[in-house]
Coordinates of C-alpha atoms and ligand atoms in Angstrom, one line a residue:
X1 CA 23.9 14.0 31.9
X2 CA 21.6 13.9 28.8
X3 CA 21.8 10.7 26.7
X4 CA 23.4 11.4 23.3
X5 CA 23.2 9.5 20.0
X6 CA 24.7 9.8 16.5
X7 CA 21.1 9.3 15.2
X8 CA 17.7 9.5 16.8
X9 CA 14.8 8.1 14.7
X10 CA 11.3 9.2 15.8
X11 CA 8.9 6.5 14.7
X12 CA 9.6 2.7 14.4
X13 CA 7.5 1.9 11.2
X14 CA 9.1 0.5 8.1
X15 CA 10.8 3.8 7.3
X16 CA 12.1 4.4 10.8
X17 CA 13.2 0.8 11.7
X18 CA 15.0 0.3 8.4
X19 CA 16.9 3.6 8.8
X20 CA 17.8 2.7 12.4
X21 CA 19.1 -0.8 11.4
X22 CA 21.1 0.4 8.4
X23 CA 22.6 3.3 10.4
X24 CA 23.6 0.8 13.2
X25 CA 25.2 -1.4 10.5
X26 CA 27.2 1.6 9.4
X27 CA 28.6 2.0 13.0
X28 CA 26.4 4.7 14.4
X29 CA 25.0 4.8 17.9
X30 CA 21.3 4.8 17.2
X31 CA 18.1 5.2 19.2
X32 CA 14.6 4.7 17.8
X33 CA 11.7 6.2 19.7
X34 CA 8.3 4.5 19.2
X35 CA 5.2 5.1 21.2
X36 CA 2.9 2.5 19.8
X37 CA 1.0 0.1 22.0
X38 CA -0.6 -2.7 20.0
X39 CA -3.2 -4.7 21.9
X40 CA -1.7 -3.2 25.1
X41 CA 1.9 -4.0 24.4
X42 CA 4.7 -1.7 23.1
X43 CA 5.3 -2.6 19.4
X44 CA 7.6 -1.8 16.6
X45 CA 6.7 -2.0 12.9
X46 CA 4.4 1.0 12.6
X47 CA 1.2 1.1 10.7
X48 CA 2.4 -1.5 8.2
X49 CA 3.1 -4.4 10.5
X50 CA 0.5 -3.7 13.2
X51 CA -2.6 -2.3 11.4
X52 CA -1.7 -2.1 7.7
X53 CA 0.1 -4.2 5.1
X54 CA 0.6 -7.4 7.2
X55 CA -2.8 -7.9 9.0
X56 CA -4.7 -6.9 5.8
X57 CA -2.7 -9.4 3.7
X58 CA -3.2 -12.2 6.4
X59 CA -7.0 -11.6 6.1
X60 CA -6.9 -11.4 2.3
X61 CA -5.0 -14.7 2.2
X62 CA -7.4 -16.5 4.7
X63 CA -10.5 -15.2 2.9
X64 CA -9.1 -16.1 -0.6
X65 CA -8.6 -19.7 0.6
X66 CA -12.2 -19.8 2.0
X67 CA -13.6 -18.4 -1.2
X68 CA -11.6 -20.8 -3.3
X69 CA -12.7 -23.7 -1.2
X70 CA -16.4 -22.7 -1.7
X71 CA -16.3 -21.6 -5.3
X72 CA -13.0 -22.8 -6.9
X73 CA -12.2 -26.3 -5.9
X74 CA -15.1 -28.0 -7.7
X75 CA -13.5 -27.0 -11.0
X76 CA -10.6 -29.2 -10.1
X77 CA -12.9 -32.1 -9.3
X78 CA -12.5 -31.7 -5.6
X79 CA -15.5 -32.1 -3.5
X80 CA -15.5 -30.8 0.0
X81 CA -18.1 -31.0 2.7
X82 CA -19.6 -27.9 4.2
X83 CA -17.0 -25.1 4.3
X84 CA -17.3 -22.8 7.3
X85 CA -15.3 -19.8 8.5
X86 CA -14.3 -19.4 12.1
X87 CA -13.7 -15.6 12.2
X88 CA -12.1 -15.6 15.6
X89 CA -9.6 -18.3 14.6
X90 CA -8.8 -16.3 11.4
X91 CA -8.3 -13.2 13.5
X92 CA -6.1 -15.1 15.9
X93 CA -3.9 -16.4 13.1
X94 CA -3.6 -12.8 11.8
X95 CA -2.6 -11.6 15.3
X96 CA 0.1 -14.3 15.5
X97 CA 1.6 -13.3 12.1
X98 CA 1.7 -9.7 13.3
X99 CA 3.2 -10.6 16.7
X100 CA 5.9 -12.7 15.1
X101 CA 6.9 -10.0 12.7
X102 CA 6.9 -7.1 15.2
X103 CA 8.8 -9.2 17.7
X104 CA 11.3 -9.9 14.9
X105 CA 12.0 -6.2 14.5
X106 CA 12.6 -6.0 18.3
X107 CA 15.1 -8.9 17.9
X108 CA 16.8 -7.1 14.9
X109 CA 17.2 -4.0 17.0
X110 CA 18.8 -6.0 19.8
X111 CA 21.1 -7.8 17.4
X112 CA 22.2 -4.6 15.7
X113 CA 22.6 -2.6 19.0
X114 CA 19.7 -0.1 18.2
X115 CA 18.2 1.3 21.4
X116 CA 14.4 1.2 21.4
X117 CA 13.1 4.1 23.5
X118 CA 9.4 3.3 24.3
X119 CA 7.5 6.5 24.3
X120 CA 7.0 9.7 22.3
X121 CA 9.6 11.8 20.7
X122 CA 9.5 15.5 19.8
X123 CA 12.1 17.4 17.9
X124 CA 13.1 20.6 19.6
X125 CA 15.4 23.5 18.3
X126 CA 19.1 22.7 18.0
X127 CA 18.6 19.0 17.2
X128 CA 17.5 18.1 20.7
X129 CA 14.8 15.6 21.1
X130 CA 12.3 15.5 24.0
X131 CA 11.5 12.0 25.0
X132 CA 8.4 11.2 27.0
X133 CA 8.6 7.5 28.0
X134 CA 5.5 5.3 28.3
X135 CA 6.5 5.2 32.0
X136 CA 8.8 7.6 33.8
X137 CA 10.1 11.2 33.5
X138 CA 10.5 13.3 30.4
X139 CA 14.1 13.7 29.3
X140 CA 16.0 15.7 26.6
X141 CA 18.3 13.8 24.3
X142 CA 21.2 15.1 22.3
X143 CA 21.2 14.0 18.6
X144 CA 23.8 14.5 15.9
X145 CA 21.2 13.6 13.3
X146 CA 17.4 13.1 13.5
X147 CA 15.0 11.3 11.2
X148 CA 11.3 12.1 11.5
X149 CA 9.4 8.9 10.6
X150 CA 6.0 9.4 12.3
X151 CA 4.0 8.1 9.4
X152 CA 0.3 8.8 8.8
X153 CA -3.2 8.2 10.2
X154 CA -6.6 7.8 8.6
X155 CA -8.4 10.9 7.4
X156 CA -11.7 11.4 9.3
X157 CA -14.7 13.1 7.7
X158 CA -17.3 14.9 9.7
X159 CA -20.2 13.3 7.8
X160 CA -19.0 9.9 9.0
X161 CA -17.6 10.4 12.5
X162 CA -16.3 7.1 13.9
X163 CA -18.6 5.1 16.3
X164 CA -17.0 2.2 18.1
X165 CA -17.5 -1.1 16.3
X166 CA -20.1 0.4 13.9
X167 CA -18.4 3.2 11.9
X168 CA -14.8 2.3 11.8
X169 CA -11.5 3.1 10.0
X170 CA -9.2 0.5 8.5
X171 CA -7.9 -0.4 11.9
X172 CA -11.4 -1.3 13.1
X173 CA -12.2 -3.1 9.9
X174 CA -9.3 -5.5 10.6
X175 CA -10.9 -6.5 13.9
X176 CA -14.5 -7.5 13.0
X177 CA -15.2 -10.7 15.0
X178 CA -18.1 -11.7 12.8
X179 CA -19.1 -11.3 9.2
X180 CA -21.4 -8.3 8.7
X181 CA -24.5 -9.0 6.7
X182 CA -24.4 -5.6 4.9
X183 CA -21.1 -3.7 4.8
X184 CA -20.8 -0.1 3.6
X185 CA -17.4 1.2 2.5
X186 CA -16.7 4.9 1.9
X187 CA -13.9 5.3 -0.6
X188 CA -13.1 2.9 -3.5
X189 CA -9.3 3.4 -3.0
X190 CA -6.8 0.7 -2.1
X191 CA -8.1 0.1 1.5
X192 CA -11.8 0.1 0.4
X193 CA -11.1 -2.5 -2.3
X194 CA -8.8 -4.7 -0.2
X195 CA -10.9 -4.7 3.0
X196 CA -14.2 -4.7 1.0
X197 CA -12.9 -7.9 -0.7
X198 CA -12.0 -9.5 2.6
X199 CA -15.5 -9.3 4.0
X200 CA -17.3 -9.8 0.7
X201 CA -15.5 -13.2 0.2
X202 CA -16.9 -14.3 3.6
X203 CA -20.4 -13.5 2.4
X204 CA -21.0 -9.9 3.3
X205 CA -23.0 -7.8 0.9
X206 CA -20.6 -4.9 0.2
X207 CA -21.5 -1.5 -1.2
X208 CA -18.6 0.9 -1.9
X209 CA -19.5 4.6 -2.2
X210 CA -16.9 6.6 -4.1
X211 CA -17.1 10.4 -4.3
X212 CA -15.4 10.8 -7.7
X213 CA -16.7 9.6 -11.0
X214 CA -13.4 7.8 -12.1
X215 CA -12.5 4.4 -10.7
X216 CA -8.8 3.9 -9.7
X217 CA -7.6 7.1 -11.4
X218 CA -3.9 6.4 -10.7
X219 CA -4.1 3.1 -12.7
X220 CA -3.9 2.8 -16.5
X221 CA -7.4 3.2 -17.8
X222 CA -7.5 -0.3 -19.4
X223 CA -6.6 -1.9 -16.1
X224 CA -9.1 0.2 -14.1
X225 CA -11.8 -0.8 -16.5
X226 CA -11.0 -4.5 -16.2
X227 CA -10.7 -4.2 -12.4
X228 CA -14.2 -2.6 -12.2
X229 CA -15.6 -5.4 -14.3
X230 CA -14.0 -8.3 -12.3
X231 CA -14.6 -6.8 -8.8
X232 CA -18.2 -6.1 -9.8
X233 CA -18.7 -9.7 -10.8
X234 CA -17.2 -10.8 -7.5
X235 CA -20.0 -8.9 -5.8
X236 CA -18.5 -5.6 -4.8
X237 CA -21.2 -3.0 -5.6
X238 CA -19.1 0.0 -6.5
X239 CA -21.0 3.2 -6.9
X240 CA -19.0 6.0 -8.5
X241 CA -19.9 9.7 -8.1
X242 CA -21.6 8.9 -4.7
X243 CA -21.0 11.7 -2.2
X244 CA -21.8 10.8 1.4
X245 CA -23.8 13.6 3.1
X246 CA -24.5 12.1 6.5
X247 CA -24.6 9.0 8.7
X248 CA -26.7 8.0 11.6
X249 CA -25.8 5.2 14.0
X250 CA -28.7 3.6 15.8
X251 CA -28.5 0.4 17.8
X252 CA -26.6 -2.1 15.7
X253 CA -27.0 -0.5 12.3
X254 CA -25.9 2.6 10.5
X255 CA -27.8 4.6 7.9
X256 CA -25.8 6.3 5.3
X257 CA -27.2 9.2 3.2
X258 CA -25.5 9.9 -0.1
X259 CA -26.1 11.9 -3.3
X260 CA -25.3 11.0 -6.9
X261 CA -26.3 12.2 -10.3
X262 CA -29.8 10.6 -9.8
X263 CA -30.4 12.4 -6.5
X264 CA -30.4 11.6 -2.7
X265 CA -30.3 8.0 -1.5
X266 CA -29.9 6.1 1.8
X267 CA -28.7 2.7 2.7
X268 CA -28.6 0.8 5.9
X269 CA -25.6 -1.3 6.9
X270 CA -24.4 -3.4 9.9
X271 CA -20.9 -1.9 9.7
X272 CA -19.4 1.1 7.8
X273 CA -15.7 1.4 6.9
X274 CA -14.4 4.9 6.3
X275 CA -11.4 4.6 3.9
X276 CA -11.0 8.1 2.3
X277 CA -7.2 8.4 2.5
X278 CA -4.6 9.1 5.2
X279 CA -2.9 12.2 6.4
X280 CA 0.7 12.7 7.5
X281 CA 1.0 12.5 11.3
X282 CA 2.7 15.8 12.5
X283 CA 0.7 16.3 15.8
X284 CA 3.2 17.2 18.5
X285 CA 6.1 15.7 16.5
X286 CA 8.2 19.0 16.4
X287 CA 8.2 22.3 18.4
X288 CA 7.3 25.5 16.6
X289 CA 10.8 26.8 17.0
X290 CA 12.4 23.5 15.6
X291 CA 12.7 25.0 12.1
X292 CA 10.6 22.3 10.4
X293 CA 8.4 23.5 7.6
X294 CA 5.3 21.9 6.0
X295 CA 4.4 21.9 2.3
X296 CA 1.1 23.1 0.9
X297 CA -0.5 19.6 1.6
X298 CA 0.8 19.6 5.2
X299 CA 3.5 17.0 4.6
X300 CA 6.9 17.8 6.1
X301 CA 8.8 19.7 3.4
X302 CA 11.8 17.8 2.2
X303 CA 14.1 17.9 -0.9
X304 CA 14.6 14.8 -3.1
X305 CA 16.9 13.2 -0.6
X306 CA 14.6 13.7 2.4
X307 CA 16.4 16.7 3.9
X308 CA 14.1 19.0 5.9
X309 CA 14.7 22.7 6.2
X310 CA 16.9 22.0 9.4
X311 CA 20.5 20.8 8.7
X312 CA 21.0 17.3 10.1
X313 CA 17.2 16.6 10.3
X314 CA 15.6 14.3 7.7
X315 CA 12.0 13.1 7.2
X316 CA 10.8 10.0 5.4
X317 CA 7.9 7.7 4.6
X318 CA 4.2 8.7 4.8
X319 CA 5.2 11.9 6.6
X320 CA 6.6 13.3 3.3
X321 CA 5.5 13.7 -0.4
X322 CA 5.1 10.7 -2.7
X323 CA 3.1 7.6 -2.4
X324 CA 2.1 6.3 1.1
X325 CA 3.7 2.9 0.7
X326 CA 5.8 0.8 3.0
X327 CA 8.5 0.0 0.4
X328 CA 8.9 3.7 -0.4
X329 CA 9.3 4.5 3.3
X330 CA 11.9 1.7 3.6
X331 CA 14.0 2.9 0.7
X332 CA 13.9 6.4 2.0
X333 CA 15.0 5.2 5.4
X334 CA 17.9 3.3 3.8
X335 CA 18.9 6.3 1.6
X336 CA 19.0 8.7 4.6
X337 CA 21.0 6.3 6.7
X338 CA 23.6 6.0 3.9
X339 CA 23.7 9.8 3.4
X340 CA 24.3 10.4 7.1
X341 CA 27.0 7.7 7.0
X342 CA 28.7 9.8 4.3
X343 CA 27.8 7.6 1.3
X344 CA 26.0 8.4 -2.0
X345 CA 22.4 7.3 -2.1
X346 CA 19.2 8.1 -4.0
X347 CA 15.7 6.7 -4.4
X348 CA 14.4 6.4 -7.9
X349 CA 10.8 7.7 -7.5
X350 CA 10.0 6.8 -11.1
X351 CA 10.1 3.1 -10.4
X352 CA 8.0 2.8 -7.3
X353 CA 5.6 -0.1 -7.7
X354 CA 1.9 0.1 -6.7
X355 CA 0.0 -3.1 -5.9
X356 CA -3.6 -3.6 -4.9
X357 CA -3.9 -7.1 -3.3
X358 CA -7.4 -7.9 -4.6
X359 CA -7.9 -11.2 -6.5
X360 CA -6.7 -10.9 -9.1
X361 CA -4.0 -8.5 -8.0
X362 CA -3.5 -5.1 -9.7
X363 CA 0.0 -3.8 -10.1
X364 CA 1.9 -1.1 -12.0
X365 CA 5.2 0.6 -12.4
X366 CA 6.1 3.7 -14.5
X367 CA 3.9 5.7 -16.7
X368 CA 0.3 4.9 -17.7
X369 CA -0.7 5.3 -21.3
X370 CA -2.7 8.4 -20.4
X371 CA 0.2 9.9 -18.4
X372 CA 2.7 9.4 -21.2
X373 CA 0.3 10.9 -23.8
X374 CA -0.4 13.9 -21.5
X375 CA 3.4 14.5 -21.4
X376 CA 3.4 14.6 -25.2
X377 CA 5.3 11.4 -25.7
X378 CA 4.7 9.5 -28.9
X379 CA 4.0 6.0 -27.5
X380 CA 3.2 2.4 -28.6
X381 CA 1.5 -0.1 -26.4
X382 CA 1.1 -3.9 -26.2
X383 CA -1.2 -6.0 -24.2
X384 CA -1.6 -9.8 -23.6
X385 CA -4.2 -11.7 -21.7
X386 CA -3.7 -14.5 -19.1
X387 CA -6.8 -16.2 -20.7
X388 CA -4.5 -18.0 -23.2
X389 CA -1.6 -18.6 -20.9
X390 CA -1.1 -22.3 -20.2
X391 CA -0.1 -22.0 -16.6
X392 CA -2.9 -19.6 -15.7
X393 CA -5.4 -22.0 -17.4
X394 CA -3.9 -25.0 -15.6
X395 CA -4.4 -23.2 -12.3
X396 CA -7.9 -22.1 -13.3
X397 CA -6.8 -18.5 -12.5
X398 CA -6.7 -16.7 -15.9
X399 CA -8.3 -13.3 -15.6
X400 CA -6.6 -10.1 -16.6
X401 CA -3.6 -9.1 -18.7
X402 CA -0.2 -7.5 -18.9
X403 CA 0.2 -4.1 -20.7
X404 CA 3.3 -2.3 -21.7
X405 CA 3.7 1.4 -22.6
X406 CA 6.8 2.3 -24.6
X407 CA 8.4 5.2 -26.3
X408 CA 7.6 4.8 -30.1
X409 CA 10.7 6.6 -31.2
X410 CA 13.3 4.9 -28.9
X411 CA 11.6 1.6 -28.0
X412 CA 12.4 2.4 -24.4
X413 CA 10.0 0.9 -21.9
X414 CA 8.0 3.6 -20.0
X415 CA 5.5 1.6 -17.9
X416 CA 4.1 -1.9 -17.1
X417 CA 0.6 -2.5 -15.9
X418 CA -0.8 -5.9 -14.7
X419 CA -4.1 -7.2 -13.6
X420 CA -4.0 -10.9 -13.1
X421 CA -2.6 -13.8 -11.0
X422 CA 0.5 -12.9 -9.1
X423 CA 0.5 -9.4 -10.6
X424 CA 2.3 -8.0 -7.5
X425 CA 5.3 -10.2 -8.1
X426 CA 5.2 -10.2 -12.0
X427 CA 5.4 -6.4 -12.0
X428 CA 8.9 -6.5 -10.6
X429 CA 10.1 -7.6 -14.0
X430 CA 8.9 -4.2 -15.3
X431 CA 10.5 -2.4 -12.4
X432 CA 13.9 -4.0 -13.0
X433 CA 13.5 -3.4 -16.8
X434 CA 12.8 0.3 -16.2
X435 CA 15.8 0.6 -13.8
X436 CA 18.1 -0.8 -16.4
X437 CA 16.6 1.4 -19.2
X438 CA 15.4 -1.7 -21.1
X439 CA 13.8 -1.5 -24.5
X440 CA 10.8 -3.5 -25.5
X441 CA 13.1 -5.4 -27.9
X442 CA 15.3 -6.5 -24.9
X443 CA 12.3 -8.2 -23.3
X444 CA 11.3 -9.7 -26.7
X445 CA 14.7 -11.3 -27.1
X446 CA 14.7 -13.0 -23.6
X447 CA 13.7 -16.6 -23.0
X448 CA 10.9 -17.0 -20.5
X449 CA 10.4 -20.4 -18.8
X450 CA 7.4 -22.5 -20.0
X451 CA 4.8 -22.9 -18.6
X452 CA 4.9 -19.8 -16.3
X453 CA 2.7 -16.8 -15.8
X454 CA 5.7 -14.6 -16.8
X455 CA 5.3 -15.8 -20.4
X456 CA 2.4 -13.2 -20.5
X457 CA 5.1 -10.6 -20.0
X458 CA 7.0 -11.9 -23.0
X459 CA 3.9 -12.0 -25.1
X460 CA 2.9 -8.5 -24.1
X461 CA 6.3 -7.2 -25.1
X462 CA 6.0 -9.1 -28.4
X463 CA 2.5 -7.7 -28.9
X464 CA 3.9 -4.1 -28.8
X465 CA 5.2 -4.8 -32.3
X466 CA 2.3 -7.1 -33.3
X467 CA 4.4 -10.2 -32.9
X468 CA 2.7 -12.1 -30.1
X469 CA 2.5 -15.8 -30.9
X470 CA -0.5 -17.1 -28.9
X471 CA -2.9 -14.6 -30.3
X472 CA -3.7 -13.7 -33.9
X473 CA -1.9 -10.4 -34.5
X474 CA -1.1 -8.7 -37.8
X475 CA 2.6 -8.3 -37.8
X476 CA 3.7 -4.7 -37.7
X477 CA 7.3 -5.2 -38.6
Ligands
FAD1 P1 4.2 4.2 9.9 O1 4.2 2.8 9.5 O2 2.9 4.9 10.1 O3 5.0 4.3 11.3 C1 5.1 5.5 12.0 C2 5.3 5.1 13.5 O4 5.6 6.3 14.2 C3 4.0 4.6 14.1 O5 4.2 3.3 14.7 C4 3.7 5.7 15.2 O6 3.2 5.1 16.4 C5 5.0 6.3 15.5 N1 5.0 7.6 16.0 C6 4.2 8.7 15.5 N2 4.5 9.8 16.2 C7 5.4 9.5 17.1 C8 6.1 10.2 18.1 N3 5.9 11.5 18.3 N4 7.0 9.5 18.9 C9 7.2 8.2 18.7 N5 6.6 7.4 17.8 C10 5.7 8.1 17.0 N6 1.7 -0.1 2.1 C11 2.2 -1.0 1.2 O7 3.3 -0.7 0.7 N7 1.7 -2.2 1.0 C12 0.5 -2.6 1.6 O8 0.1 -3.7 1.3 C13 -0.1 -1.7 2.4 N8 -1.3 -2.1 3.0 C14 -1.8 -1.2 3.9 C15 -3.0 -1.6 4.5 C16 -3.7 -0.7 5.4 C17 -4.9 -1.1 6.1 C18 -3.0 0.5 5.7 C19 -3.7 1.4 6.7 C20 -1.9 0.9 5.2 C21 -1.2 0.0 4.2 N9 -0.1 0.4 3.6 C22 0.5 -0.5 2.7 C23 0.6 1.7 3.8 C24 1.8 1.5 4.8 O9 1.3 0.9 6.0 C25 2.5 2.8 5.1 O10 2.9 3.4 3.8 C26 3.7 2.6 5.9 O11 3.4 2.0 7.1 C27 4.4 3.9 6.1 O12 5.6 3.7 6.9 P2 6.2 4.9 7.8 O13 7.4 4.3 8.5 O14 6.3 6.1 7.1 O15 5.1 5.2 8.9
NAD2 P1 -6.9 6.1 -1.2 O1 -6.4 7.5 -1.5 O2 -6.3 5.0 -1.9 O3 -8.5 6.1 -1.6 C1 -9.4 6.9 -1.0 C2 -10.6 7.0 -1.9 O4 -11.6 7.6 -1.2 C3 -10.4 7.8 -3.1 O5 -10.8 7.1 -4.2 C4 -11.2 9.1 -2.9 O6 -11.7 9.6 -4.1 C5 -12.3 8.6 -2.0 N1 -12.9 9.6 -1.2 C6 -12.3 10.6 -0.5 N2 -13.2 11.3 0.2 C7 -14.4 10.7 0.0 C8 -15.7 10.9 0.5 N3 -16.0 11.9 1.3 N4 -16.7 10.1 0.1 C9 -16.4 9.1 -0.8 N5 -15.2 8.8 -1.2 C10 -14.2 9.6 -0.9 O7 -6.8 6.0 0.3 P2 -7.1 4.7 1.3 O8 -7.7 3.6 0.5 O9 -7.7 5.2 2.5 O10 -5.6 4.3 1.6 C11 -4.7 5.2 2.3 C12 -3.3 5.0 1.9 O11 -2.8 3.7 2.4 C13 -3.1 5.0 0.4 O12 -2.3 6.1 0.1 C14 -2.4 3.7 0.0 O13 -1.2 4.0 -0.7 C15 -2.0 3.1 1.4 N6 -2.4 1.7 1.3 C16 -1.7 0.9 0.4 C17 -2.0 -0.4 0.2 C18 -1.3 -1.2 -0.8 O14 -0.2 -0.8 -1.1 N7 -1.8 -2.3 -1.2 C19 -3.1 -0.9 0.9 C20 -3.8 -0.1 1.8 C21 -3.4 1.2 1.9

């Protein structure tokens, strides 16, 4: 007899595994199908844990420590001997972190009674799921409900076809076993900046080729401008409006041809990372008669609660519209599990945080100044720098600022934008404020501990009305 489950989740990334665990907590009989082999072993955790968020942050942390030891410690009066990097040991630490976390998800599945089916899943008509195990015979499973959570994969471009260990995507860039002397990066997006920073901090000369003229167009303009300045000073050679026209891999180097407003150019690199975006992974995930439809950008079409066009079938995470972020996938997974369990649930897409884990970090939530203006909202803004914050100065880490965007008529907070130390954590204060519909005055009236980086949040809120204390501001009211 065919196996039968209340819920079958296809894909065990952050969206899929959180949905599976929450549904099991709600008393459902749950299976999660995951086909991934990481370094030869079946692995849960998806892109995020295996080849995304976690390994990249492990490398960012290691390389930040190295860079600080070489360039930052002397300011504290600390003298160290020759500082060296053992790339293989750094990679081994990263692999251990990944292994611990992915193993942890397998333990959570066991503890919650979620069945992990190792292999590929395909949605068929009538809410049946075809399961092709990593080993063994294909079977058809009956499912009351199905969640498609198959995530995304890197976009490939014909002008820079991948060549093993030479022209690589983000997954390959996490595995370099030595520091390239000259590293090319195509795409000045999140991956380009994070992984470009990793190898630049270890001494690689990094050139980033970005096709469009604008830098970080999703960010508030003031933040993007500051980021360009700071990252440039760190040594990232970011060239905007540079369209790659061809690549040639020869021996141990790759020649990249590109065109910009000044004409045709070429550069030779030891390695080239292609980081030009990701596409939803729909290959073989559902049969043509399953009833699933795609939207105009080839994401699985869903409503605002992740229902597909087939009753009882949901889709979440990178596979559907919205930012391709792990926390967005997780919240959608939780929401769908609650809905299937008969509860009310909703994701607030207006308060999804973005973070770029460069140093300093760049983080935002809500509307940018430009977005609010383009929507015809009469706004007021306030900005305050870390340069005069006691804690930031004490740590010798005082670049960047906090900026608020607020509705001029109602005082309601619309957006928070941070570039600076700990931005990815600090920005949560803005997210919580937006969720509670806070006004700028609410933040002005709160007591922030001294000396903390969060005092910059307080001062930025005060500065919206010209009332910041640690900067000379003409009082507005
Ligand atoms: P995924 O994590 O992609 O998981 C989908 C899973 O489904 C995969 O494991 C895949 O093997 C499996 N699968 C696919 N098809 C089938 C099938 N037919 N049968 C069975 N299994 C299948 N996001 C952040 O929020 N913060 C970060 O710091 C961050 N850093 C990143 C760094 C890098 C280098 C990359 C590449 C991405 C990063 N992301 C980050 C994005 C984040 O990884 C994704 O948004 C997130 O993983 C999406 O989760 P998901 O569950 O939708 O899909
Ligand atoms: P991205 O969309 O952030 O950036 C891609 C960049 O490549 C864009 O600036 C685009 O203009 C440029 N580009 C596109 N085609 C090009 C071409 N032919 N030549 C030169 N430039 C070109 O995509 P990404 O950096 O690949 O990241 C993919 C996804 O992964 C993102 O959606 C992001 O949300 C997610 N991610 C998130 C984090 C994080 O949250 N910190 C980290 C890494 C990845």
